[in-house]
mmCIF file of C-alpha atoms in Angstrom:
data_model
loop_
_atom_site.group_PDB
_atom_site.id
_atom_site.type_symbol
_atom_site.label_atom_id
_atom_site.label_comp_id
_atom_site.label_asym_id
_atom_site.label_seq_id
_atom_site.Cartn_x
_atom_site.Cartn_y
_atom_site.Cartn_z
ATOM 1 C CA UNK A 1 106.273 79.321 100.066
ATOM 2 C CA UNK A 2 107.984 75.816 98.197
ATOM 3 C CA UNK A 3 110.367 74.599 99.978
ATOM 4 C CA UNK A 4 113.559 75.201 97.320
ATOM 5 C CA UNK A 5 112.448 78.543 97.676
ATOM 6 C CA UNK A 6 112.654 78.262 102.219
ATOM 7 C CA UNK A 7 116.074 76.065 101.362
ATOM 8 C CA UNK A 8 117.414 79.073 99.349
ATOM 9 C CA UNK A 9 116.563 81.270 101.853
ATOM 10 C CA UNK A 10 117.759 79.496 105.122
ATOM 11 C CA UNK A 11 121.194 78.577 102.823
ATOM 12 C CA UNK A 12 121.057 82.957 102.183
ATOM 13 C CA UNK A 13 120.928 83.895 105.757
ATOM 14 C CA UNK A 14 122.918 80.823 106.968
ATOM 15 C CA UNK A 15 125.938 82.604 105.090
ATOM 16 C CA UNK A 16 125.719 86.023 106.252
ATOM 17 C CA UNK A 17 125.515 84.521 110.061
ATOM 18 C CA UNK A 18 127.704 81.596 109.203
ATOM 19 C CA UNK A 19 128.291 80.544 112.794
ATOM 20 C CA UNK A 20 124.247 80.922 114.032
ATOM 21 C CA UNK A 21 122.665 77.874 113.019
ATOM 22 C CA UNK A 22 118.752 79.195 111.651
ATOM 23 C CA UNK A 23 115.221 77.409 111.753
ATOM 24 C CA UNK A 24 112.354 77.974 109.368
ATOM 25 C CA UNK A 25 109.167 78.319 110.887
ATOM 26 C CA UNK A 26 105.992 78.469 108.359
ATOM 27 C CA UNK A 27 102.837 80.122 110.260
ATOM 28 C CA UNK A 28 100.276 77.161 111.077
ATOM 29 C CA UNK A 29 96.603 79.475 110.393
ATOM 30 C CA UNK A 30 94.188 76.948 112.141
ATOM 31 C CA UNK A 31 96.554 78.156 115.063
ATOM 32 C CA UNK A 32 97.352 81.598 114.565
ATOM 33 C CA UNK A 33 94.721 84.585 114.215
ATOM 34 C CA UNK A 34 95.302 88.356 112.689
ATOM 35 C CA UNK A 35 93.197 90.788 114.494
ATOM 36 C CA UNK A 36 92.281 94.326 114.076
ATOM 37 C CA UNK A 37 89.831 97.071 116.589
ATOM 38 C CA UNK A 38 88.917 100.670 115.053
ATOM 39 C CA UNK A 39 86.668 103.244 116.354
ATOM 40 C CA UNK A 40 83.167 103.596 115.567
ATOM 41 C CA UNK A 41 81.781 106.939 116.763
ATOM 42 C CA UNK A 42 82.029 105.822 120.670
ATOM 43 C CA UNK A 43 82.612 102.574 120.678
ATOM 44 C CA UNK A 44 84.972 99.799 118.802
ATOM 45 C CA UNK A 45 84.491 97.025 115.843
ATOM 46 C CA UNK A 46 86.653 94.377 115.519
ATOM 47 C CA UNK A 47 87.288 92.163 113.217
ATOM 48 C CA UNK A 48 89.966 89.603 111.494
ATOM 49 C CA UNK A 49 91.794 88.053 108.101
ATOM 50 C CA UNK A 50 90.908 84.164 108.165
ATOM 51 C CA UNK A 51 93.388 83.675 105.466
ATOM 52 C CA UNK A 52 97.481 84.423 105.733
ATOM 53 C CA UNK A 53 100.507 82.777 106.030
ATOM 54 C CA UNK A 54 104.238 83.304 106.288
ATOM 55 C CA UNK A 55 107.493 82.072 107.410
ATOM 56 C CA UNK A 56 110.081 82.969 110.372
ATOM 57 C CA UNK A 57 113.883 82.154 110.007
ATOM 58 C CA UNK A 58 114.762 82.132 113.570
ATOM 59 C CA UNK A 59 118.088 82.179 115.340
ATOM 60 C CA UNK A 60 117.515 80.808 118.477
ATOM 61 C CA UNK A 61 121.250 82.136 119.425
ATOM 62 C CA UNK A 62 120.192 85.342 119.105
ATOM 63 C CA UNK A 63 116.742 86.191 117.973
ATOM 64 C CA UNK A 64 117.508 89.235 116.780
ATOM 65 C CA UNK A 65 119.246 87.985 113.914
ATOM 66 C CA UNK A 66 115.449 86.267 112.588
ATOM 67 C CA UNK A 67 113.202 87.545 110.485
ATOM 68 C CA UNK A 68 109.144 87.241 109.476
ATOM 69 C CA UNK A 69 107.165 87.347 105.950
ATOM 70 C CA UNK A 70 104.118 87.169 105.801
ATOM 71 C CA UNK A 71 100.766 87.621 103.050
ATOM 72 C CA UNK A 72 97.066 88.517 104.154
ATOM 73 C CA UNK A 73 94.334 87.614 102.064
ATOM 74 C CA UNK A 74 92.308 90.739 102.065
ATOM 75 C CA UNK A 75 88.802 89.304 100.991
ATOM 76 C CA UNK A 76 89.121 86.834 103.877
ATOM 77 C CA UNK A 77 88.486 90.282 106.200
ATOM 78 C CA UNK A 78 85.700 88.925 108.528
ATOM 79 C CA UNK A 79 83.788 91.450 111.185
ATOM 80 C CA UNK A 80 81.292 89.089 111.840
ATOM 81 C CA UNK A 81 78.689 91.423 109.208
ATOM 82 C CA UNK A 82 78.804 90.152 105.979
ATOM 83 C CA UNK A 83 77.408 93.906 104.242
ATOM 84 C CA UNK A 84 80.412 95.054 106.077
ATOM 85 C CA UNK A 85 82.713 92.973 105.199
ATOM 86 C CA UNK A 86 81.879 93.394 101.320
ATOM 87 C CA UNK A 87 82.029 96.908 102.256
ATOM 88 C CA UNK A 88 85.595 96.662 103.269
ATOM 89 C CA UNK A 89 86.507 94.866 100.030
ATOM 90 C CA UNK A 90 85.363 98.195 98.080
ATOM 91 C CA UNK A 91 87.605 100.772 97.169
ATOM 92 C CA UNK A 92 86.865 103.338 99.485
ATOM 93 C CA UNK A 93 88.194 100.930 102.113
ATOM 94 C CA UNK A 94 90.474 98.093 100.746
ATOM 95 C CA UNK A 95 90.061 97.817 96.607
ATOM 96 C CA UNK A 96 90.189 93.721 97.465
ATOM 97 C CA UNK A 97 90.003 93.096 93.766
ATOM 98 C CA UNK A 98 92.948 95.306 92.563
ATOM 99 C CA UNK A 99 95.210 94.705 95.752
ATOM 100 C CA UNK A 100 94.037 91.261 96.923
ATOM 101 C CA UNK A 101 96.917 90.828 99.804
ATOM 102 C CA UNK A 102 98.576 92.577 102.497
ATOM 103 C CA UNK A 103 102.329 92.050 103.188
ATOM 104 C CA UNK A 104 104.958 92.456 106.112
ATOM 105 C CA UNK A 105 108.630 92.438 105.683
ATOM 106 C CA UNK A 106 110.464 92.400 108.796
ATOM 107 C CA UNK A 107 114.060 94.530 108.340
ATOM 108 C CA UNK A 108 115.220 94.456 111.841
ATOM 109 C CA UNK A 109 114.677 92.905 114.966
ATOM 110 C CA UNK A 110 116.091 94.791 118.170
ATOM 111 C CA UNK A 111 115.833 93.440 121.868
ATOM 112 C CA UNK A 112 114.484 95.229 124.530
ATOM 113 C CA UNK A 113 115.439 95.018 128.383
ATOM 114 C CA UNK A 114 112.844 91.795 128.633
ATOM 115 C CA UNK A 115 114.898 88.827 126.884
ATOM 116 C CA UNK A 116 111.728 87.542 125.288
ATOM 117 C CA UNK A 117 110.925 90.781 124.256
ATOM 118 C CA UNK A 118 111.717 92.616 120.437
ATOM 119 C CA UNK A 119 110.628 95.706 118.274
ATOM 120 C CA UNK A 120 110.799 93.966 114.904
ATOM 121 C CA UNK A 121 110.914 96.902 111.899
ATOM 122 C CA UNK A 122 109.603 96.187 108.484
ATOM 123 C CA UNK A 123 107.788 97.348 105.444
ATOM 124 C CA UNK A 124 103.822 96.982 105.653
ATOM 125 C CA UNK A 125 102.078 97.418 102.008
ATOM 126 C CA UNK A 126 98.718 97.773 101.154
ATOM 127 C CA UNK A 127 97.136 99.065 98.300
ATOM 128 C CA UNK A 128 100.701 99.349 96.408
ATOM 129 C CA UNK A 129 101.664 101.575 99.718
ATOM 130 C CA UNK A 130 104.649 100.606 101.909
ATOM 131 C CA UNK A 131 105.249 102.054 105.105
ATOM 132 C CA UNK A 132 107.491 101.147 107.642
ATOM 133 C CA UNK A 133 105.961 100.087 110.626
ATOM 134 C CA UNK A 134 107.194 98.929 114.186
ATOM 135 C CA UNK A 135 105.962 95.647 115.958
ATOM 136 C CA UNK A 136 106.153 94.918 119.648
ATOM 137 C CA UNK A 137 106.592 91.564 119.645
ATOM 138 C CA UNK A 138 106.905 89.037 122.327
ATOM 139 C CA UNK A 139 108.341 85.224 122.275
ATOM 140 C CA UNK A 140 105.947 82.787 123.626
ATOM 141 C CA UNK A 141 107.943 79.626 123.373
ATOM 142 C CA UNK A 142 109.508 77.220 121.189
ATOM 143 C CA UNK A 143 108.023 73.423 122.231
ATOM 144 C CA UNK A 144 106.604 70.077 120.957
ATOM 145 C CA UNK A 145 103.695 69.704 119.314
ATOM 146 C CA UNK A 146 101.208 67.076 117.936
ATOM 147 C CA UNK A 147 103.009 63.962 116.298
ATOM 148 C CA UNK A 148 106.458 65.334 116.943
ATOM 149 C CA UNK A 149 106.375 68.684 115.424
ATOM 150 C CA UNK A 150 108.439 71.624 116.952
ATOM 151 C CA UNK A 151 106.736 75.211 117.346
ATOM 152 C CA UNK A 152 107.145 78.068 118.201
ATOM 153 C CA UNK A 153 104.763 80.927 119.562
ATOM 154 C CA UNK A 154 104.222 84.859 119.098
ATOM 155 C CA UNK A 155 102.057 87.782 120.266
ATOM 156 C CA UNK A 156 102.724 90.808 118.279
ATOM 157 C CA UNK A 157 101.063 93.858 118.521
ATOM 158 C CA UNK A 158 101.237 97.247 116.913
ATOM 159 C CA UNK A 159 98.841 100.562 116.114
ATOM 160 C CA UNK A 160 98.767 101.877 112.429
ATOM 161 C CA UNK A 161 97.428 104.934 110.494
ATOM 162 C CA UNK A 162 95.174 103.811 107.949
ATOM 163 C CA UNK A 163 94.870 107.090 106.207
ATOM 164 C CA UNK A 164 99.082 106.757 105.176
ATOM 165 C CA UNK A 165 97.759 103.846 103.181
ATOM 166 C CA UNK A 166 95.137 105.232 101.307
ATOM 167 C CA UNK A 167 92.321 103.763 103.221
ATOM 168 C CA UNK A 168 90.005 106.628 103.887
ATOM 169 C CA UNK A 169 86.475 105.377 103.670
ATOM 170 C CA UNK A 170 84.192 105.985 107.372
ATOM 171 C CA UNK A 171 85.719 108.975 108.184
ATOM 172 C CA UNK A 172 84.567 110.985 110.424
ATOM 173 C CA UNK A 173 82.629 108.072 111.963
ATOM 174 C CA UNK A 174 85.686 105.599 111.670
ATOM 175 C CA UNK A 175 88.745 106.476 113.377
ATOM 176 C CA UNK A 176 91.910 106.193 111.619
ATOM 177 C CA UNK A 177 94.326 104.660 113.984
ATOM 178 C CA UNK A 178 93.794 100.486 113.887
ATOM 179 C CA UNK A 179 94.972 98.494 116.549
ATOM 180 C CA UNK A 180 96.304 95.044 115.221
ATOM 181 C CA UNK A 181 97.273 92.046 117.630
ATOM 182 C CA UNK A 182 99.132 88.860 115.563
ATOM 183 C CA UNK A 183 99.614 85.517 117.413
ATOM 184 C CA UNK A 184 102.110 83.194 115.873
ATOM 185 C CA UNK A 185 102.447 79.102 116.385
ATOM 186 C CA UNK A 186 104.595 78.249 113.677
ATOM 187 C CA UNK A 187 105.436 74.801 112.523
ATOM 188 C CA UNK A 188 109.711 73.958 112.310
ATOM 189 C CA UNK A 189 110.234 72.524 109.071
#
Protein backbone atom coordinates (compact mmCIF):
# COMPACT_ATOMS: atom_id res chain seq x y z
CA UNK A 1 0.00 0.00 0.00
CA UNK A 2 1.44 4.04 -0.54
CA UNK A 3 1.48 5.64 2.25
CA UNK A 4 -1.37 8.59 1.37
CA UNK A 5 -3.35 5.70 0.88
CA UNK A 6 -2.23 4.08 4.99
CA UNK A 7 -2.56 8.09 6.03
CA UNK A 8 -6.16 8.07 4.64
CA UNK A 9 -6.89 5.12 6.26
CA UNK A 10 -5.41 5.61 9.84
CA UNK A 11 -7.10 9.48 9.52
CA UNK A 12 -10.67 7.06 8.52
CA UNK A 13 -10.56 4.89 11.52
CA UNK A 14 -8.94 7.56 13.78
CA UNK A 15 -12.46 9.37 13.40
CA UNK A 16 -14.82 6.70 14.03
CA UNK A 17 -12.66 5.83 17.41
CA UNK A 18 -11.73 9.43 17.93
CA UNK A 19 -10.41 8.93 21.45
CA UNK A 20 -8.19 5.42 20.60
CA UNK A 21 -5.09 6.57 19.22
CA UNK A 22 -4.28 3.69 16.06
CA UNK A 23 -0.86 2.29 14.64
CA UNK A 24 -0.24 1.01 11.15
CA UNK A 25 1.59 -2.02 10.95
CA UNK A 26 2.68 -3.21 7.22
CA UNK A 27 3.53 -7.15 7.26
CA UNK A 28 7.51 -7.49 7.02
CA UNK A 29 7.55 -11.09 4.49
CA UNK A 30 11.31 -11.98 5.10
CA UNK A 31 9.67 -12.32 8.68
CA UNK A 32 6.36 -13.61 8.33
CA UNK A 33 5.36 -17.03 6.53
CA UNK A 34 1.68 -18.22 5.15
CA UNK A 35 1.30 -21.87 5.53
CA UNK A 36 -1.11 -24.42 4.43
CA UNK A 37 -1.39 -28.79 5.25
CA UNK A 38 -4.10 -30.90 3.17
CA UNK A 39 -4.62 -34.52 3.04
CA UNK A 40 -3.13 -36.79 0.66
CA UNK A 41 -4.77 -40.23 0.78
CA UNK A 42 -3.14 -41.05 4.42
CA UNK A 43 -0.87 -38.73 4.98
CA UNK A 44 -0.38 -34.67 4.68
CA UNK A 45 1.46 -32.10 2.09
CA UNK A 46 2.30 -28.91 3.04
CA UNK A 47 3.21 -26.19 1.51
CA UNK A 48 3.38 -22.10 1.48
CA UNK A 49 2.85 -18.49 -0.51
CA UNK A 50 6.47 -16.82 -0.54
CA UNK A 51 4.89 -13.69 -1.70
CA UNK A 52 2.07 -11.45 0.40
CA UNK A 53 1.77 -8.53 2.23
CA UNK A 54 -0.67 -6.40 4.17
CA UNK A 55 -1.25 -3.91 6.79
CA UNK A 56 -2.75 -3.93 10.53
CA UNK A 57 -4.30 -0.69 12.07
CA UNK A 58 -3.98 -1.59 15.62
CA UNK A 59 -5.48 -0.10 18.74
CA UNK A 60 -3.36 -1.01 21.34
CA UNK A 61 -6.30 0.36 23.82
CA UNK A 62 -8.34 -2.13 22.77
CA UNK A 63 -7.35 -4.52 20.07
CA UNK A 64 -10.48 -5.29 19.13
CA UNK A 65 -11.09 -2.15 17.54
CA UNK A 66 -7.89 -3.16 14.73
CA UNK A 67 -8.13 -4.56 11.72
CA UNK A 68 -5.85 -6.73 8.94
CA UNK A 69 -5.62 -6.65 4.91
CA UNK A 70 -3.81 -8.56 3.36
CA UNK A 71 -2.92 -9.96 -0.68
CA UNK A 72 -1.33 -13.49 -1.53
CA UNK A 73 0.45 -13.93 -4.58
CA UNK A 74 -0.92 -17.17 -5.79
CA UNK A 75 1.94 -18.27 -8.27
CA UNK A 76 4.38 -17.81 -5.38
CA UNK A 77 2.49 -21.27 -3.93
CA UNK A 78 5.64 -23.36 -3.08
CA UNK A 79 5.28 -27.29 -1.86
CA UNK A 80 8.70 -27.88 -2.27
CA UNK A 81 7.70 -29.93 -6.00
CA UNK A 82 7.94 -27.72 -8.67
CA UNK A 83 5.32 -30.17 -11.17
CA UNK A 84 3.14 -29.57 -8.24
CA UNK A 85 3.33 -26.39 -7.75
CA UNK A 86 2.59 -25.57 -11.59
CA UNK A 87 -0.09 -27.95 -10.99
CA UNK A 88 -1.66 -25.79 -8.40
CA UNK A 89 -1.45 -22.73 -10.66
CA UNK A 90 -3.91 -24.66 -13.20
CA UNK A 91 -7.42 -24.27 -13.16
CA UNK A 92 -8.55 -27.28 -11.69
CA UNK A 93 -6.78 -26.06 -8.55
CA UNK A 94 -6.08 -22.23 -8.44
CA UNK A 95 -6.55 -20.59 -12.24
CA UNK A 96 -3.15 -18.44 -11.08
CA UNK A 97 -3.37 -16.63 -14.36
CA UNK A 98 -7.04 -15.41 -14.22
CA UNK A 99 -7.11 -14.86 -10.30
CA UNK A 100 -3.44 -14.12 -9.54
CA UNK A 101 -4.06 -13.12 -5.61
CA UNK A 102 -5.79 -14.16 -2.61
CA UNK A 103 -7.30 -11.57 -0.19
CA UNK A 104 -8.44 -11.26 3.58
CA UNK A 105 -10.57 -8.56 4.93
CA UNK A 106 -10.87 -8.60 8.53
CA UNK A 107 -14.67 -7.21 9.65
CA UNK A 108 -14.48 -7.86 13.28
CA UNK A 109 -12.25 -8.64 15.89
CA UNK A 110 -13.83 -10.15 19.21
CA UNK A 111 -11.79 -11.09 22.45
CA UNK A 112 -11.88 -14.21 24.00
CA UNK A 113 -11.39 -15.06 27.85
CA UNK A 114 -7.30 -15.03 27.12
CA UNK A 115 -6.46 -11.12 26.81
CA UNK A 116 -4.02 -11.85 24.02
CA UNK A 117 -6.40 -13.88 22.46
CA UNK A 118 -9.15 -12.81 19.33
CA UNK A 119 -11.50 -14.47 16.65
CA UNK A 120 -10.95 -11.89 13.92
CA UNK A 121 -14.03 -12.28 11.09
CA UNK A 122 -13.49 -11.30 7.53
CA UNK A 123 -14.08 -11.94 3.91
CA UNK A 124 -11.53 -14.53 2.26
CA UNK A 125 -11.72 -14.43 -1.80
CA UNK A 126 -10.32 -16.58 -4.17
CA UNK A 127 -11.11 -17.21 -7.53
CA UNK A 128 -13.74 -14.14 -7.53
CA UNK A 129 -15.33 -16.21 -4.36
CA UNK A 130 -15.73 -14.52 -0.95
CA UNK A 131 -16.51 -16.33 2.02
CA UNK A 132 -16.47 -15.33 5.38
CA UNK A 133 -14.11 -17.02 7.37
CA UNK A 134 -13.08 -17.00 11.17
CA UNK A 135 -9.37 -16.64 12.42
CA UNK A 136 -8.07 -17.65 15.82
CA UNK A 137 -5.63 -15.36 16.30
CA UNK A 138 -3.19 -14.78 19.02
CA UNK A 139 -0.95 -11.51 19.97
CA UNK A 140 2.64 -12.28 20.24
CA UNK A 141 4.00 -8.93 21.22
CA UNK A 142 4.57 -5.51 20.25
CA UNK A 143 8.67 -4.71 20.78
CA UNK A 144 11.85 -3.15 19.28
CA UNK A 145 13.40 -4.23 16.49
CA UNK A 146 16.59 -3.78 14.33
CA UNK A 147 17.71 -0.01 14.01
CA UNK A 148 14.84 1.26 16.09
CA UNK A 149 11.87 -0.14 14.43
CA UNK A 150 8.70 -1.12 16.50
CA UNK A 151 6.87 -4.58 15.73
CA UNK A 152 4.54 -6.36 16.44
CA UNK A 153 3.88 -10.26 16.27
CA UNK A 154 0.93 -12.77 15.27
CA UNK A 155 0.06 -16.48 15.03
CA UNK A 156 -3.18 -16.97 13.34
CA UNK A 157 -4.64 -20.02 12.52
CA UNK A 158 -7.81 -21.23 10.90
CA UNK A 159 -9.30 -24.50 8.79
CA UNK A 160 -11.13 -23.76 5.41
CA UNK A 161 -13.26 -25.67 2.82
CA UNK A 162 -11.68 -25.47 -0.38
CA UNK A 163 -14.52 -26.88 -2.33
CA UNK A 164 -16.82 -23.37 -1.22
CA UNK A 165 -14.20 -21.70 -3.35
CA UNK A 166 -14.27 -23.52 -6.35
CA UNK A 167 -11.10 -25.38 -5.87
CA UNK A 168 -11.95 -28.95 -6.62
CA UNK A 169 -9.04 -30.53 -8.37
CA UNK A 170 -7.43 -34.02 -6.25
CA UNK A 171 -10.49 -35.10 -5.07
CA UNK A 172 -10.96 -38.03 -3.82
CA UNK A 173 -7.21 -38.28 -3.13
CA UNK A 174 -7.00 -34.60 -1.74
CA UNK A 175 -9.02 -33.75 1.13
CA UNK A 176 -10.95 -30.67 1.10
CA UNK A 177 -10.54 -29.11 4.44
CA UNK A 178 -6.93 -26.96 4.46
CA UNK A 179 -5.40 -26.10 7.52
CA UNK A 180 -3.67 -22.58 7.28
CA UNK A 181 -1.28 -21.16 10.10
CA UNK A 182 -0.22 -17.12 9.43
CA UNK A 183 2.60 -15.59 11.57
CA UNK A 184 2.72 -11.85 11.59
CA UNK A 185 5.93 -9.41 12.54
CA UNK A 186 4.81 -6.29 11.25
CA UNK A 187 6.85 -3.18 10.92
CA UNK A 188 5.10 0.34 12.82
CA UNK A 189 5.23 2.92 10.35
Amino acid sequence: MTKPLLLTLAFAISSVYATAEVEIYKIDPTHSSVKFSIRHFVSKTTGSFNQFEGTLIVDRDDLSNSSVEAIITVPSVNTANKKRDTHLQQDDYFAAEKHPLITFKSTHWAKTDNKDSFKVTGHLTMLETTKEVILDVDLLGFGPGMKGAQLSGWEATTQIDRTEWGILGGKPAVGAEVDITINIEAVKQ
